[in-house]
mmCIF file with all atom_site columns, C-alpha atoms in Angstrom:
data_model
loop_
_atom_site.group_PDB
_atom_site.id
_atom_site.type_symbol
_atom_site.label_atom_id
_atom_site.label_alt_id
_atom_site.label_comp_id
_atom_site.label_asym_id
_atom_site.label_entity_id
_atom_site.label_seq_id
_atom_site.pdbx_PDB_ins_code
_atom_site.Cartn_x
_atom_site.Cartn_y
_atom_site.Cartn_z
_atom_site.occupancy
_atom_site.B_iso_or_equiv
_atom_site.pdbx_formal_charge
_atom_site.auth_seq_id
_atom_site.auth_comp_id
_atom_site.auth_asym_id
_atom_site.auth_atom_id
_atom_site.pdbx_PDB_model_num
ATOM 1   C CA . GLY A 1 1   ? 0.000   0.000  0.000  1.00 56.00 ? 257 GLY A CA 1
ATOM 2   C CA . ALA A 1 2   ? 0.933   3.624  -0.355 1.00 81.00 ? 258 ALA A CA 1
ATOM 3   C CA . GLY A 1 3   ? 2.936   5.334  2.332  1.00 93.00 ? 259 GLY A CA 1
ATOM 4   C CA . VAL A 1 4   ? 2.543   8.843  3.680  1.00 96.00 ? 260 VAL A CA 1
ATOM 5   C CA . SER A 1 5   ? 2.387   11.314 0.821  1.00 97.00 ? 261 SER A CA 1
ATOM 6   C CA . GLN A 1 6   ? 3.382   14.969 1.140  1.00 97.00 ? 262 GLN A CA 1
ATOM 7   C CA . SER A 1 7   ? 3.034   17.769 -1.372 1.00 97.00 ? 263 SER A CA 1
ATOM 8   C CA . PRO A 1 8   ? 4.636   19.762 -2.694 1.00 97.00 ? 264 PRO A CA 1
ATOM 9   C CA . SER A 1 9   ? 8.055   18.172 -2.314 1.00 97.00 ? 265 SER A CA 1
ATOM 10  C CA . ASN A 1 10  ? 9.686   21.583 -2.661 1.00 97.00 ? 266 ASN A CA 1
ATOM 11  C CA . LYS A 1 11  ? 8.300   25.057 -2.137 1.00 98.00 ? 267 LYS A CA 1
ATOM 12  C CA . VAL A 1 12  ? 10.059  28.374 -2.619 1.00 98.00 ? 268 VAL A CA 1
ATOM 13  C CA . THR A 1 13  ? 8.181   31.420 -1.426 1.00 98.00 ? 269 THR A CA 1
ATOM 14  C CA . GLU A 1 14  ? 8.835   35.055 -0.757 1.00 97.00 ? 270 GLU A CA 1
ATOM 15  C CA . LYS A 1 15  ? 8.977   36.417 2.760  1.00 97.00 ? 271 LYS A CA 1
ATOM 16  C CA . GLY A 1 16  ? 5.552   37.524 3.898  1.00 97.00 ? 272 GLY A CA 1
ATOM 17  C CA . LYS A 1 17  ? 3.573   35.125 1.699  1.00 98.00 ? 273 LYS A CA 1
ATOM 18  C CA . ASP A 1 18  ? 1.343   32.356 3.048  1.00 98.00 ? 274 ASP A CA 1
ATOM 19  C CA . VAL A 1 19  ? 2.028   28.695 2.253  1.00 98.00 ? 275 VAL A CA 1
ATOM 20  C CA . GLU A 1 20  ? 0.024   25.483 2.585  1.00 98.00 ? 276 GLU A CA 1
ATOM 21  C CA . LEU A 1 21  ? 1.655   22.089 2.964  1.00 98.00 ? 277 LEU A CA 1
ATOM 22  C CA . ARG A 1 22  ? -0.384  18.929 2.450  1.00 98.00 ? 278 ARG A CA 1
ATOM 23  C CA . CYS A 1 23  ? -0.146  15.483 4.019  1.00 97.00 ? 279 CYS A CA 1
ATOM 24  C CA . ASP A 1 24  ? -1.989  12.304 3.000  1.00 96.00 ? 280 ASP A CA 1
ATOM 25  C CA . PRO A 1 25  ? -1.523  9.729  5.779  1.00 95.00 ? 281 PRO A CA 1
ATOM 26  C CA . ILE A 1 26  ? -1.603  5.974  5.423  1.00 95.00 ? 282 ILE A CA 1
ATOM 27  C CA . SER A 1 27  ? -5.182  4.779  5.094  1.00 92.00 ? 283 SER A CA 1
ATOM 28  C CA . GLY A 1 28  ? -6.600  3.700  8.443  1.00 89.00 ? 284 GLY A CA 1
ATOM 29  C CA . HIS A 1 29  ? -4.017  5.514  10.542 1.00 92.00 ? 285 HIS A CA 1
ATOM 30  C CA . THR A 1 30  ? -5.786  7.588  13.154 1.00 90.00 ? 286 THR A CA 1
ATOM 31  C CA . ALA A 1 31  ? -2.771  9.531  14.418 1.00 91.00 ? 287 ALA A CA 1
ATOM 32  C CA . LEU A 1 32  ? -1.078  12.243 12.355 1.00 94.00 ? 288 LEU A CA 1
ATOM 33  C CA . TYR A 1 33  ? 1.954   14.301 13.306 1.00 95.00 ? 289 TYR A CA 1
ATOM 34  C CA . TRP A 1 34  ? 3.801   17.275 11.875 1.00 97.00 ? 290 TRP A CA 1
ATOM 35  C CA . TYR A 1 35  ? 7.500   17.752 12.592 1.00 96.00 ? 291 TYR A CA 1
ATOM 36  C CA . ARG A 1 36  ? 9.967   20.344 11.395 1.00 96.00 ? 292 ARG A CA 1
ATOM 37  C CA . GLN A 1 37  ? 13.574  19.514 10.519 1.00 95.00 ? 293 GLN A CA 1
ATOM 38  C CA . SER A 1 38  ? 15.942  22.450 10.206 1.00 90.00 ? 294 SER A CA 1
ATOM 39  C CA . LEU A 1 39  ? 19.416  22.067 8.716  1.00 79.00 ? 295 LEU A CA 1
ATOM 40  C CA . GLY A 1 40  ? 21.606  20.207 11.164 1.00 69.00 ? 296 GLY A CA 1
ATOM 41  C CA . GLN A 1 41  ? 18.829  20.060 13.716 1.00 75.00 ? 297 GLN A CA 1
ATOM 42  C CA . GLY A 1 42  ? 16.691  17.287 15.069 1.00 84.00 ? 298 GLY A CA 1
ATOM 43  C CA . LEU A 1 43  ? 13.014  16.731 14.507 1.00 91.00 ? 299 LEU A CA 1
ATOM 44  C CA . GLU A 1 44  ? 10.965  19.444 16.181 1.00 92.00 ? 300 GLU A CA 1
ATOM 45  C CA . PHE A 1 45  ? 7.419   18.397 17.118 1.00 91.00 ? 301 PHE A CA 1
ATOM 46  C CA . LEU A 1 46  ? 4.781   20.815 15.842 1.00 94.00 ? 302 LEU A CA 1
ATOM 47  C CA . ILE A 1 47  ? 1.297   19.334 16.172 1.00 94.00 ? 303 ILE A CA 1
ATOM 48  C CA . TYR A 1 48  ? -0.501  16.024 16.666 1.00 92.00 ? 304 TYR A CA 1
ATOM 49  C CA . PHE A 1 49  ? -3.968  14.808 15.652 1.00 92.00 ? 305 PHE A CA 1
ATOM 50  C CA . GLN A 1 50  ? -5.615  11.664 17.053 1.00 88.00 ? 306 GLN A CA 1
ATOM 51  C CA . GLY A 1 51  ? -9.018  10.704 15.741 1.00 84.00 ? 307 GLY A CA 1
ATOM 52  C CA . ASN A 1 52  ? -11.696 13.145 16.819 1.00 82.00 ? 308 ASN A CA 1
ATOM 53  C CA . SER A 1 53  ? -9.794  14.369 19.872 1.00 85.00 ? 309 SER A CA 1
ATOM 54  C CA . ALA A 1 54  ? -8.615  17.945 20.167 1.00 87.00 ? 310 ALA A CA 1
ATOM 55  C CA . PRO A 1 55  ? -5.189  18.286 18.537 1.00 90.00 ? 311 PRO A CA 1
ATOM 56  C CA . ASP A 1 56  ? -2.049  18.846 20.590 1.00 89.00 ? 312 ASP A CA 1
ATOM 57  C CA . LYS A 1 57  ? -0.770  22.166 19.270 1.00 91.00 ? 313 LYS A CA 1
ATOM 58  C CA . SER A 1 58  ? 1.904   22.581 21.917 1.00 89.00 ? 314 SER A CA 1
ATOM 59  C CA . GLY A 1 59  ? 4.785   22.558 19.438 1.00 91.00 ? 315 GLY A CA 1
ATOM 60  C CA . LEU A 1 60  ? 3.585   25.261 17.068 1.00 95.00 ? 316 LEU A CA 1
ATOM 61  C CA . PRO A 1 61  ? 6.258   27.985 17.236 1.00 94.00 ? 317 PRO A CA 1
ATOM 62  C CA . SER A 1 62  ? 3.955   30.963 16.723 1.00 95.00 ? 318 SER A CA 1
ATOM 63  C CA . ASP A 1 63  ? 0.390   31.924 15.849 1.00 96.00 ? 319 ASP A CA 1
ATOM 64  C CA . ARG A 1 64  ? 1.467   32.159 12.202 1.00 98.00 ? 320 ARG A CA 1
ATOM 65  C CA . PHE A 1 65  ? 1.384   28.362 12.153 1.00 98.00 ? 321 PHE A CA 1
ATOM 66  C CA . SER A 1 66  ? -1.854  26.400 12.038 1.00 97.00 ? 322 SER A CA 1
ATOM 67  C CA . ALA A 1 67  ? -2.968  22.977 10.912 1.00 97.00 ? 323 ALA A CA 1
ATOM 68  C CA . GLU A 1 68  ? -6.176  21.174 10.263 1.00 95.00 ? 324 GLU A CA 1
ATOM 69  C CA . ARG A 1 69  ? -7.180  17.638 9.496  1.00 94.00 ? 325 ARG A CA 1
ATOM 70  C CA . THR A 1 70  ? -10.321 17.170 7.478  1.00 85.00 ? 326 THR A CA 1
ATOM 71  C CA . GLY A 1 71  ? -12.432 14.046 7.807  1.00 81.00 ? 327 GLY A CA 1
ATOM 72  C CA . GLY A 1 72  ? -9.788  12.375 9.925  1.00 78.00 ? 328 GLY A CA 1
ATOM 73  C CA . SER A 1 73  ? -7.542  11.931 6.908  1.00 90.00 ? 329 SER A CA 1
ATOM 74  C CA . VAL A 1 74  ? -5.755  14.636 4.915  1.00 95.00 ? 330 VAL A CA 1
ATOM 75  C CA . SER A 1 75  ? -3.987  17.359 6.866  1.00 97.00 ? 331 SER A CA 1
ATOM 76  C CA . THR A 1 76  ? -2.854  20.827 5.835  1.00 97.00 ? 332 THR A CA 1
ATOM 77  C CA . LEU A 1 77  ? -0.177  22.835 7.626  1.00 98.00 ? 333 LEU A CA 1
ATOM 78  C CA . THR A 1 78  ? -0.488  26.552 6.950  1.00 98.00 ? 334 THR A CA 1
ATOM 79  C CA . ILE A 1 79  ? 2.222   29.113 7.594  1.00 98.00 ? 335 ILE A CA 1
ATOM 80  C CA . GLN A 1 80  ? 1.101   32.719 7.323  1.00 98.00 ? 336 GLN A CA 1
ATOM 81  C CA . ARG A 1 81  ? 3.394   35.664 6.624  1.00 98.00 ? 337 ARG A CA 1
ATOM 82  C CA . THR A 1 82  ? 6.390   33.401 6.159  1.00 98.00 ? 338 THR A CA 1
ATOM 83  C CA . GLN A 1 83  ? 9.753   34.418 7.564  1.00 97.00 ? 339 GLN A CA 1
ATOM 84  C CA . GLN A 1 84  ? 13.233  33.282 6.542  1.00 96.00 ? 340 GLN A CA 1
ATOM 85  C CA . GLU A 1 85  ? 13.576  31.307 9.777  1.00 95.00 ? 341 GLU A CA 1
ATOM 86  C CA . ASP A 1 86  ? 10.638  29.180 8.637  1.00 97.00 ? 342 ASP A CA 1
ATOM 87  C CA . SER A 1 87  ? 12.890  27.612 5.995  1.00 97.00 ? 343 SER A CA 1
ATOM 88  C CA . ALA A 1 88  ? 13.123  23.914 6.832  1.00 97.00 ? 344 ALA A CA 1
ATOM 89  C CA . VAL A 1 89  ? 11.874  20.474 5.843  1.00 97.00 ? 345 VAL A CA 1
ATOM 90  C CA . TYR A 1 90  ? 8.374   19.864 7.140  1.00 98.00 ? 346 TYR A CA 1
ATOM 91  C CA . LEU A 1 91  ? 7.712   16.190 7.812  1.00 97.00 ? 347 LEU A CA 1
ATOM 92  C CA . CYS A 1 92  ? 4.369   14.516 8.275  1.00 97.00 ? 348 CYS A CA 1
ATOM 93  C CA . ALA A 1 93  ? 3.952   11.123 9.934  1.00 96.00 ? 349 ALA A CA 1
ATOM 94  C CA . SER A 1 94  ? 1.052   8.840  10.715 1.00 94.00 ? 350 SER A CA 1
ATOM 95  C CA . SER A 1 95  ? 0.560   5.849  12.975 1.00 91.00 ? 351 SER A CA 1
ATOM 96  C CA . SER A 1 96  ? -2.130  3.469  14.112 1.00 87.00 ? 352 SER A CA 1
ATOM 97  C CA . ARG A 1 97  ? -3.687  3.415  17.578 1.00 77.00 ? 353 ARG A CA 1
ATOM 98  C CA . LEU A 1 98  ? -1.693  0.351  18.623 1.00 74.00 ? 354 LEU A CA 1
ATOM 99  C CA . GLU A 1 99  ? 0.728   0.954  21.460 1.00 73.00 ? 355 GLU A CA 1
ATOM 100 C CA . ASN A 1 100 ? 4.283   1.376  20.195 1.00 76.00 ? 356 ASN A CA 1
ATOM 101 C CA . SER A 1 101 ? 3.014   1.620  16.647 1.00 83.00 ? 357 SER A CA 1
ATOM 102 C CA . PRO A 1 102 ? 5.864   3.165  14.667 1.00 88.00 ? 358 PRO A CA 1
ATOM 103 C CA . LEU A 1 103 ? 5.554   6.545  13.034 1.00 91.00 ? 359 LEU A CA 1
ATOM 104 C CA . HIS A 1 104 ? 5.560   6.314  9.243  1.00 95.00 ? 360 HIS A CA 1
ATOM 105 C CA . PHE A 1 105 ? 7.057   9.458  7.787  1.00 96.00 ? 361 PHE A CA 1
ATOM 106 C CA . GLY A 1 106 ? 6.558   11.033 4.406  1.00 97.00 ? 362 GLY A CA 1
ATOM 107 C CA . ASN A 1 107 ? 9.522   12.399 2.478  1.00 96.00 ? 363 ASN A CA 1
ATOM 108 C CA . GLY A 1 108 ? 8.765   15.925 3.596  1.00 97.00 ? 364 GLY A CA 1
ATOM 109 C CA . THR A 1 109 ? 8.264   19.317 2.004  1.00 98.00 ? 365 THR A CA 1
ATOM 110 C CA . ARG A 1 110 ? 11.394  21.430 1.710  1.00 97.00 ? 366 ARG A CA 1
ATOM 111 C CA . LEU A 1 111 ? 10.324  25.036 2.286  1.00 97.00 ? 367 LEU A CA 1
ATOM 112 C CA . THR A 1 112 ? 12.628  27.873 1.305  1.00 97.00 ? 368 THR A CA 1
ATOM 113 C CA . VAL A 1 113 ? 11.657  31.428 2.198  1.00 97.00 ? 369 VAL A CA 1
ATOM 114 C CA . THR A 1 114 ? 13.584  34.036 0.221  1.00 96.00 ? 370 THR A CA 1
ATOM 115 C CA . GLN B 2 1   ? 11.802  19.288 30.781 1.00 47.00 ? 174 GLN B CA 1
ATOM 116 C CA . GLN B 2 2   ? 11.218  16.880 27.924 1.00 57.00 ? 175 GLN B CA 1
ATOM 117 C CA . GLN B 2 3   ? 14.559  16.645 26.165 1.00 85.00 ? 176 GLN B CA 1
ATOM 118 C CA . VAL B 2 4   ? 16.715  14.029 24.510 1.00 92.00 ? 177 VAL B CA 1
ATOM 119 C CA . LYS B 2 5   ? 20.416  14.738 24.043 1.00 94.00 ? 178 LYS B CA 1
ATOM 120 C CA . GLN B 2 6   ? 22.258  12.856 21.310 1.00 95.00 ? 179 GLN B CA 1
ATOM 121 C CA . SER B 2 7   ? 25.957  12.532 20.541 1.00 96.00 ? 180 SER B CA 1
ATOM 122 C CA . PRO B 2 8   ? 28.086  12.658 18.520 1.00 96.00 ? 181 PRO B CA 1
ATOM 123 C CA . GLN B 2 9   ? 26.756  15.054 15.906 1.00 94.00 ? 182 GLN B CA 1
ATOM 124 C CA . SER B 2 10  ? 28.711  13.243 13.218 1.00 96.00 ? 183 SER B CA 1
ATOM 125 C CA . LEU B 2 11  ? 30.642  9.997  13.044 1.00 97.00 ? 184 LEU B CA 1
ATOM 126 C CA . ILE B 2 12  ? 33.030  8.455  10.547 1.00 98.00 ? 185 ILE B CA 1
ATOM 127 C CA . VAL B 2 13  ? 33.658  4.715  10.702 1.00 98.00 ? 186 VAL B CA 1
ATOM 128 C CA . GLN B 2 14  ? 35.589  2.351  8.489  1.00 97.00 ? 187 GLN B CA 1
ATOM 129 C CA . LYS B 2 15  ? 33.769  -0.518 6.846  1.00 97.00 ? 188 LYS B CA 1
ATOM 130 C CA . GLY B 2 16  ? 33.557  -3.428 9.252  1.00 97.00 ? 189 GLY B CA 1
ATOM 131 C CA . GLY B 2 17  ? 33.934  -1.240 12.315 1.00 97.00 ? 190 GLY B CA 1
ATOM 132 C CA . ILE B 2 18  ? 31.496  -0.579 15.140 1.00 98.00 ? 191 ILE B CA 1
ATOM 133 C CA . SER B 2 19  ? 29.405  2.588  15.125 1.00 98.00 ? 192 SER B CA 1
ATOM 134 C CA . ILE B 2 20  ? 28.206  3.832  18.518 1.00 98.00 ? 193 ILE B CA 1
ATOM 135 C CA . ILE B 2 21  ? 25.688  6.627  19.028 1.00 98.00 ? 194 ILE B CA 1
ATOM 136 C CA . ASN B 2 22  ? 24.652  7.762  22.488 1.00 98.00 ? 195 ASN B CA 1
ATOM 137 C CA . CYS B 2 23  ? 21.538  9.397  23.882 1.00 97.00 ? 196 CYS B CA 1
ATOM 138 C CA . ALA B 2 24  ? 20.516  10.682 27.280 1.00 97.00 ? 197 ALA B CA 1
ATOM 139 C CA . TYR B 2 25  ? 17.113  11.708 28.543 1.00 95.00 ? 198 TYR B CA 1
ATOM 140 C CA . GLU B 2 26  ? 15.779  13.559 31.540 1.00 90.00 ? 199 GLU B CA 1
ATOM 141 C CA . ASN B 2 27  ? 12.143  12.608 31.962 1.00 86.00 ? 200 ASN B CA 1
ATOM 142 C CA . THR B 2 28  ? 11.758  9.355  33.890 1.00 85.00 ? 201 THR B CA 1
ATOM 143 C CA . ALA B 2 29  ? 8.208   9.058  32.568 1.00 85.00 ? 202 ALA B CA 1
ATOM 144 C CA . PHE B 2 30  ? 9.490   8.184  29.098 1.00 88.00 ? 203 PHE B CA 1
ATOM 145 C CA . ASP B 2 31  ? 8.479   4.600  28.394 1.00 86.00 ? 204 ASP B CA 1
ATOM 146 C CA . TYR B 2 32  ? 9.592   3.744  24.876 1.00 90.00 ? 205 TYR B CA 1
ATOM 147 C CA . PHE B 2 33  ? 12.849  4.472  23.081 1.00 94.00 ? 206 PHE B CA 1
ATOM 148 C CA . PRO B 2 34  ? 13.030  4.021  19.295 1.00 95.00 ? 207 PRO B CA 1
ATOM 149 C CA . TRP B 2 35  ? 15.813  4.734  16.855 1.00 97.00 ? 208 TRP B CA 1
ATOM 150 C CA . TYR B 2 36  ? 15.033  6.090  13.416 1.00 97.00 ? 209 TYR B CA 1
ATOM 151 C CA . GLN B 2 37  ? 17.228  6.006  10.312 1.00 97.00 ? 210 GLN B CA 1
ATOM 152 C CA . GLN B 2 38  ? 17.021  8.690  7.654  1.00 96.00 ? 211 GLN B CA 1
ATOM 153 C CA . PHE B 2 39  ? 18.557  8.655  4.179  1.00 96.00 ? 212 PHE B CA 1
ATOM 154 C CA . PRO B 2 40  ? 18.977  11.911 2.213  1.00 92.00 ? 213 PRO B CA 1
ATOM 155 C CA . GLY B 2 41  ? 15.734  13.127 0.705  1.00 91.00 ? 214 GLY B CA 1
ATOM 156 C CA . LYS B 2 42  ? 13.664  10.603 2.635  1.00 93.00 ? 215 LYS B CA 1
ATOM 157 C CA . GLY B 2 43  ? 11.679  10.666 5.826  1.00 95.00 ? 216 GLY B CA 1
ATOM 158 C CA . PRO B 2 44  ? 12.987  8.852  8.909  1.00 96.00 ? 217 PRO B CA 1
ATOM 159 C CA . ALA B 2 45  ? 12.087  5.171  9.264  1.00 96.00 ? 218 ALA B CA 1
ATOM 160 C CA . LEU B 2 46  ? 11.948  3.051  12.412 1.00 95.00 ? 219 LEU B CA 1
ATOM 161 C CA . LEU B 2 47  ? 15.107  0.984  12.838 1.00 97.00 ? 220 LEU B CA 1
ATOM 162 C CA . ILE B 2 48  ? 14.833  -0.613 16.270 1.00 96.00 ? 221 ILE B CA 1
ATOM 163 C CA . ALA B 2 49  ? 13.178  0.188  19.599 1.00 94.00 ? 222 ALA B CA 1
ATOM 164 C CA . ILE B 2 50  ? 13.400  -0.788 23.258 1.00 94.00 ? 223 ILE B CA 1
ATOM 165 C CA . ARG B 2 51  ? 11.273  -0.615 26.399 1.00 90.00 ? 224 ARG B CA 1
ATOM 166 C CA . PRO B 2 52  ? 12.923  0.386  29.698 1.00 88.00 ? 225 PRO B CA 1
ATOM 167 C CA . ASP B 2 53  ? 12.270  -2.997 31.289 1.00 90.00 ? 226 ASP B CA 1
ATOM 168 C CA . VAL B 2 54  ? 15.096  -4.599 29.278 1.00 92.00 ? 227 VAL B CA 1
ATOM 169 C CA . SER B 2 55  ? 18.765  -3.648 29.126 1.00 94.00 ? 228 SER B CA 1
ATOM 170 C CA . GLU B 2 56  ? 19.529  -4.733 25.581 1.00 96.00 ? 229 GLU B CA 1
ATOM 171 C CA . LYS B 2 57  ? 17.782  -5.501 22.324 1.00 96.00 ? 230 LYS B CA 1
ATOM 172 C CA . LYS B 2 58  ? 19.465  -6.900 19.242 1.00 97.00 ? 231 LYS B CA 1
ATOM 173 C CA . GLU B 2 59  ? 18.191  -7.086 15.687 1.00 96.00 ? 232 GLU B CA 1
ATOM 174 C CA . GLY B 2 60  ? 20.765  -8.299 13.208 1.00 97.00 ? 233 GLY B CA 1
ATOM 175 C CA . ARG B 2 61  ? 23.748  -5.940 13.268 1.00 97.00 ? 234 ARG B CA 1
ATOM 176 C CA . PHE B 2 62  ? 21.869  -3.330 15.320 1.00 98.00 ? 235 PHE B CA 1
ATOM 177 C CA . THR B 2 63  ? 21.804  -3.361 19.132 1.00 97.00 ? 236 THR B CA 1
ATOM 178 C CA . ILE B 2 64  ? 20.285  -0.963 21.641 1.00 97.00 ? 237 ILE B CA 1
ATOM 179 C CA . SER B 2 65  ? 21.871  -0.866 25.090 1.00 96.00 ? 238 SER B CA 1
ATOM 180 C CA . PHE B 2 66  ? 19.713  0.736  27.774 1.00 96.00 ? 239 PHE B CA 1
ATOM 181 C CA . ASN B 2 67  ? 20.808  1.993  31.206 1.00 95.00 ? 240 ASN B CA 1
ATOM 182 C CA . LYS B 2 68  ? 17.723  3.022  33.132 1.00 93.00 ? 241 LYS B CA 1
ATOM 183 C CA . SER B 2 69  ? 19.538  4.276  36.237 1.00 93.00 ? 242 SER B CA 1
ATOM 184 C CA . ALA B 2 70  ? 21.798  6.531  34.162 1.00 95.00 ? 243 ALA B CA 1
ATOM 185 C CA . LYS B 2 71  ? 18.926  7.520  31.849 1.00 95.00 ? 244 LYS B CA 1
ATOM 186 C CA . GLN B 2 72  ? 21.066  6.698  28.848 1.00 96.00 ? 245 GLN B CA 1
ATOM 187 C CA . PHE B 2 73  ? 20.729  4.475  25.817 1.00 97.00 ? 246 PHE B CA 1
ATOM 188 C CA . SER B 2 74  ? 22.897  3.802  22.839 1.00 98.00 ? 247 SER B CA 1
ATOM 189 C CA . LEU B 2 75  ? 22.811  2.309  19.362 1.00 98.00 ? 248 LEU B CA 1
ATOM 190 C CA . HIS B 2 76  ? 25.583  -0.023 18.281 1.00 98.00 ? 249 HIS B CA 1
ATOM 191 C CA . ILE B 2 77  ? 25.996  -0.949 14.626 1.00 98.00 ? 250 ILE B CA 1
ATOM 192 C CA . MET B 2 78  ? 28.267  -3.961 14.253 1.00 98.00 ? 251 MET B CA 1
ATOM 193 C CA . ASP B 2 79  ? 30.209  -4.646 11.050 1.00 98.00 ? 252 ASP B CA 1
ATOM 194 C CA . SER B 2 80  ? 29.237  -1.214 9.714  1.00 98.00 ? 253 SER B CA 1
ATOM 195 C CA . GLN B 2 81  ? 28.656  -1.047 5.955  1.00 97.00 ? 254 GLN B CA 1
ATOM 196 C CA . PRO B 2 82  ? 28.682  1.868  3.498  1.00 97.00 ? 255 PRO B CA 1
ATOM 197 C CA . GLY B 2 83  ? 24.928  1.323  3.091  1.00 97.00 ? 256 GLY B CA 1
ATOM 198 C CA . ASP B 2 84  ? 24.517  2.231  6.764  1.00 98.00 ? 257 ASP B CA 1
ATOM 199 C CA . SER B 2 85  ? 25.597  5.786  5.960  1.00 98.00 ? 258 SER B CA 1
ATOM 200 C CA . ALA B 2 86  ? 22.618  7.875  7.044  1.00 97.00 ? 259 ALA B CA 1
ATOM 201 C CA . THR B 2 87  ? 21.401  10.144 9.804  1.00 96.00 ? 260 THR B CA 1
ATOM 202 C CA . TYR B 2 88  ? 20.277  8.382  12.959 1.00 97.00 ? 261 TYR B CA 1
ATOM 203 C CA . PHE B 2 89  ? 17.834  9.822  15.456 1.00 96.00 ? 262 PHE B CA 1
ATOM 204 C CA . CYS B 2 90  ? 17.137  8.525  18.919 1.00 96.00 ? 263 CYS B CA 1
ATOM 205 C CA . ALA B 2 91  ? 13.764  9.323  20.414 1.00 94.00 ? 264 ALA B CA 1
ATOM 206 C CA . ALA B 2 92  ? 11.776  8.925  23.570 1.00 93.00 ? 265 ALA B CA 1
ATOM 207 C CA . ARG B 2 93  ? 8.060   8.664  23.967 1.00 88.00 ? 266 ARG B CA 1
ATOM 208 C CA . GLY B 2 94  ? 6.263   10.849 26.407 1.00 74.00 ? 267 GLY B CA 1
ATOM 209 C CA . PHE B 2 95  ? 3.045   8.942  26.865 1.00 63.00 ? 268 PHE B CA 1
ATOM 210 C CA . SER B 2 96  ? 1.046   12.070 27.489 1.00 58.00 ? 269 SER B CA 1
ATOM 211 C CA . GLY B 2 97  ? -2.671  11.787 27.016 1.00 56.00 ? 270 GLY B CA 1
ATOM 212 C CA . GLY B 2 98  ? -2.299  8.239  25.795 1.00 51.00 ? 271 GLY B CA 1
ATOM 213 C CA . TYR B 2 99  ? -0.515  8.694  22.524 1.00 59.00 ? 272 TYR B CA 1
ATOM 214 C CA . ASN B 2 100 ? 2.856   8.241  20.917 1.00 63.00 ? 273 ASN B CA 1
ATOM 215 C CA . LYS B 2 101 ? 4.370   11.712 21.141 1.00 78.00 ? 274 LYS B CA 1
ATOM 216 C CA . LEU B 2 102 ? 8.016   11.229 20.254 1.00 87.00 ? 275 LEU B CA 1
ATOM 217 C CA . ILE B 2 103 ? 10.727  13.624 21.356 1.00 88.00 ? 276 ILE B CA 1
ATOM 218 C CA . PHE B 2 104 ? 13.723  13.306 19.026 1.00 92.00 ? 277 PHE B CA 1
ATOM 219 C CA . GLY B 2 105 ? 17.413  13.876 19.542 1.00 93.00 ? 278 GLY B CA 1
ATOM 220 C CA . ALA B 2 106 ? 19.353  16.212 17.248 1.00 92.00 ? 279 ALA B CA 1
ATOM 221 C CA . GLY B 2 107 ? 20.575  13.380 15.042 1.00 94.00 ? 280 GLY B CA 1
ATOM 222 C CA . THR B 2 108 ? 23.934  11.801 14.183 1.00 96.00 ? 281 THR B CA 1
ATOM 223 C CA . ARG B 2 109 ? 25.239  11.812 10.648 1.00 96.00 ? 282 ARG B CA 1
ATOM 224 C CA . LEU B 2 110 ? 27.083  8.527  10.109 1.00 97.00 ? 283 LEU B CA 1
ATOM 225 C CA . ALA B 2 111 ? 29.505  7.999  7.236  1.00 98.00 ? 284 ALA B CA 1
ATOM 226 C CA . VAL B 2 112 ? 30.914  4.512  6.713  1.00 97.00 ? 285 VAL B CA 1
ATOM 227 C CA . HIS B 2 113 ? 33.970  4.557  4.483  1.00 96.00 ? 286 HIS B CA 1
ATOM 228 C CA . PRO B 2 114 ? 34.818  1.516  2.336  1.00 92.00 ? 287 PRO B CA 1
#
């Protein structure tokens, strides 16, 4: 079956513009995560969705960042008024409800803010 | 403070040698410790994982050693091969609210020279 799909794979935008990043999780996976990977840095947790529960937004770095998950499947991460420090690879992952279920990552969207 | 510290930042090993990557954590509530492997342009993928009730887990050439009292764990790659060249992330799960929220280390870039 298909893995986690992210689009676009690359995005170049001008400072101040808004961007939307899309994630299609593995079918049947109820948990969906967004992480950010900056050059030479680890994986920074951004937000988590689990079924119909309220999302954990504790990792969002500012109110310019938001995410939604429609119908318990596709998720969109939106960054408003992009800044150069937003440049990074944004990774989406999904997992099942089973304890210790591994996170399955997509290949990420590389965002460059000029 | 939920934090995972990983070292070294980069590692060069000769083919056939042993690669060792170390991680330390602070939160004693962490209950699951996976290692992820990431190749360039790809998302991380689960390599091996351990629960804190065991001191060692081995899968093929990959071994996790876990020291609960020291709050440290390490990945050993025996007979390292050029194909093992990748970035490795340790992680710890904070089972907050009943879900797999992973806190990742900063990553180790491993290069295995032939």
